[in-house]
Protein backbone atom coordinates (compact mmCIF):
# COMPACT_ATOMS: atom_id res chain seq x y z
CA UNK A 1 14.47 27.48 -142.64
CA UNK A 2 15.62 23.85 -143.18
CA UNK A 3 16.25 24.36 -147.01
CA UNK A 4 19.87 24.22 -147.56
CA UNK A 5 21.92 24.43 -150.97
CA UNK A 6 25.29 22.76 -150.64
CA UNK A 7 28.60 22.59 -152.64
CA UNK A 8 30.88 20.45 -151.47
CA UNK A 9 33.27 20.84 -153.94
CA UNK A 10 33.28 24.53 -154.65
CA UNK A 11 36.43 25.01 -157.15
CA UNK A 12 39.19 27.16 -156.19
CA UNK A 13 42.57 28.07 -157.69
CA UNK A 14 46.07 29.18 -156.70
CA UNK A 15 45.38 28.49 -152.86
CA UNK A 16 41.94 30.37 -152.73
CA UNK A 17 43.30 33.88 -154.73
CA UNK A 18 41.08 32.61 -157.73
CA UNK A 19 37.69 31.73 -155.86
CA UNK A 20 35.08 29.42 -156.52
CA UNK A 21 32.36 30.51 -159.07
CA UNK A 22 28.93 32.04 -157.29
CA UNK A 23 26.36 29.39 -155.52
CA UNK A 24 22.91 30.32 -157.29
CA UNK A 25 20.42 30.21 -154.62
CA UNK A 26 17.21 31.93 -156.04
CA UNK A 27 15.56 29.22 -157.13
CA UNK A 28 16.05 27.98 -153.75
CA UNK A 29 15.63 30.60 -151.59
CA UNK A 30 12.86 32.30 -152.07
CA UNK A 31 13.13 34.65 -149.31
CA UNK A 32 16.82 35.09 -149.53
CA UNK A 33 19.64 34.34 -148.06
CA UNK A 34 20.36 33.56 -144.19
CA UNK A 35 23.61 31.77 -143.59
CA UNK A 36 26.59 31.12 -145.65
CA UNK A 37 29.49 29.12 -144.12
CA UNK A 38 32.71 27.90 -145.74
CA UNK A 39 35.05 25.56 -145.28
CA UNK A 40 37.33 23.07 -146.17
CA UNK A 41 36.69 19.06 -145.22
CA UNK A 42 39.75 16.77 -145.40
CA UNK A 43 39.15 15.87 -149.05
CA UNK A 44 39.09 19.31 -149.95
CA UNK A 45 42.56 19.41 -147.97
CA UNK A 46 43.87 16.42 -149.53
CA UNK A 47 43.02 18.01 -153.02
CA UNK A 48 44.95 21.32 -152.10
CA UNK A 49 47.87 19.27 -150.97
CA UNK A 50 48.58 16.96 -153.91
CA UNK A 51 47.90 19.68 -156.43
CA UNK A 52 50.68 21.85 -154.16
CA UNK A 53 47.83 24.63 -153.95
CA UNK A 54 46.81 24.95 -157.32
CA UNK A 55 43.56 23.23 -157.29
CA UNK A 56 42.06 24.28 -153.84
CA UNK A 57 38.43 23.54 -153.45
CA UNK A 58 36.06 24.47 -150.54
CA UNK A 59 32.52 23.20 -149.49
CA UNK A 60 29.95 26.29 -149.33
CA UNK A 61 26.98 25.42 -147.79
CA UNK A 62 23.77 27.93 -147.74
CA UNK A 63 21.06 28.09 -145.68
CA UNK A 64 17.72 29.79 -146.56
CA UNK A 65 16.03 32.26 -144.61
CA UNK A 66 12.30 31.39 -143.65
CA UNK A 67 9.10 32.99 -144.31
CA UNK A 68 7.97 36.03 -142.34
């Protein structure tokens, strides 16, 4: 499917041991759910860095299956 829900700043605490809240994708996604990736861009880095880990945000981006 090309429908895509992103976050690109998904917040995180404590260098990732308190993760970001859930992505709601039903609304979305009707037919559920077909890729989730994770990761963290250089801003997200940056962030992590100055706050010495304890603000450490990710991007999640989903992708949406497609009809059958």
């Amino acid at each position: 499917s090309t429908v895509t829900v992103n976050r690109g700043w998904a917040t995180g605490w404590l260098d990732g041991l308190v993760p970001p809240s859930t992505t709601s994708t039903q609304a979305k996604c009707a037919n559920g759910v077909a890729k989730v990736e994770t990761q963290t861009s250089f801003p997200n880095m940056l962030a992590n860095v100055v706050t010495l880990g304890i603000y450490s945000p990710m991007q999640i981006d989903v992708t949406c299956a497609a009809a059958h």
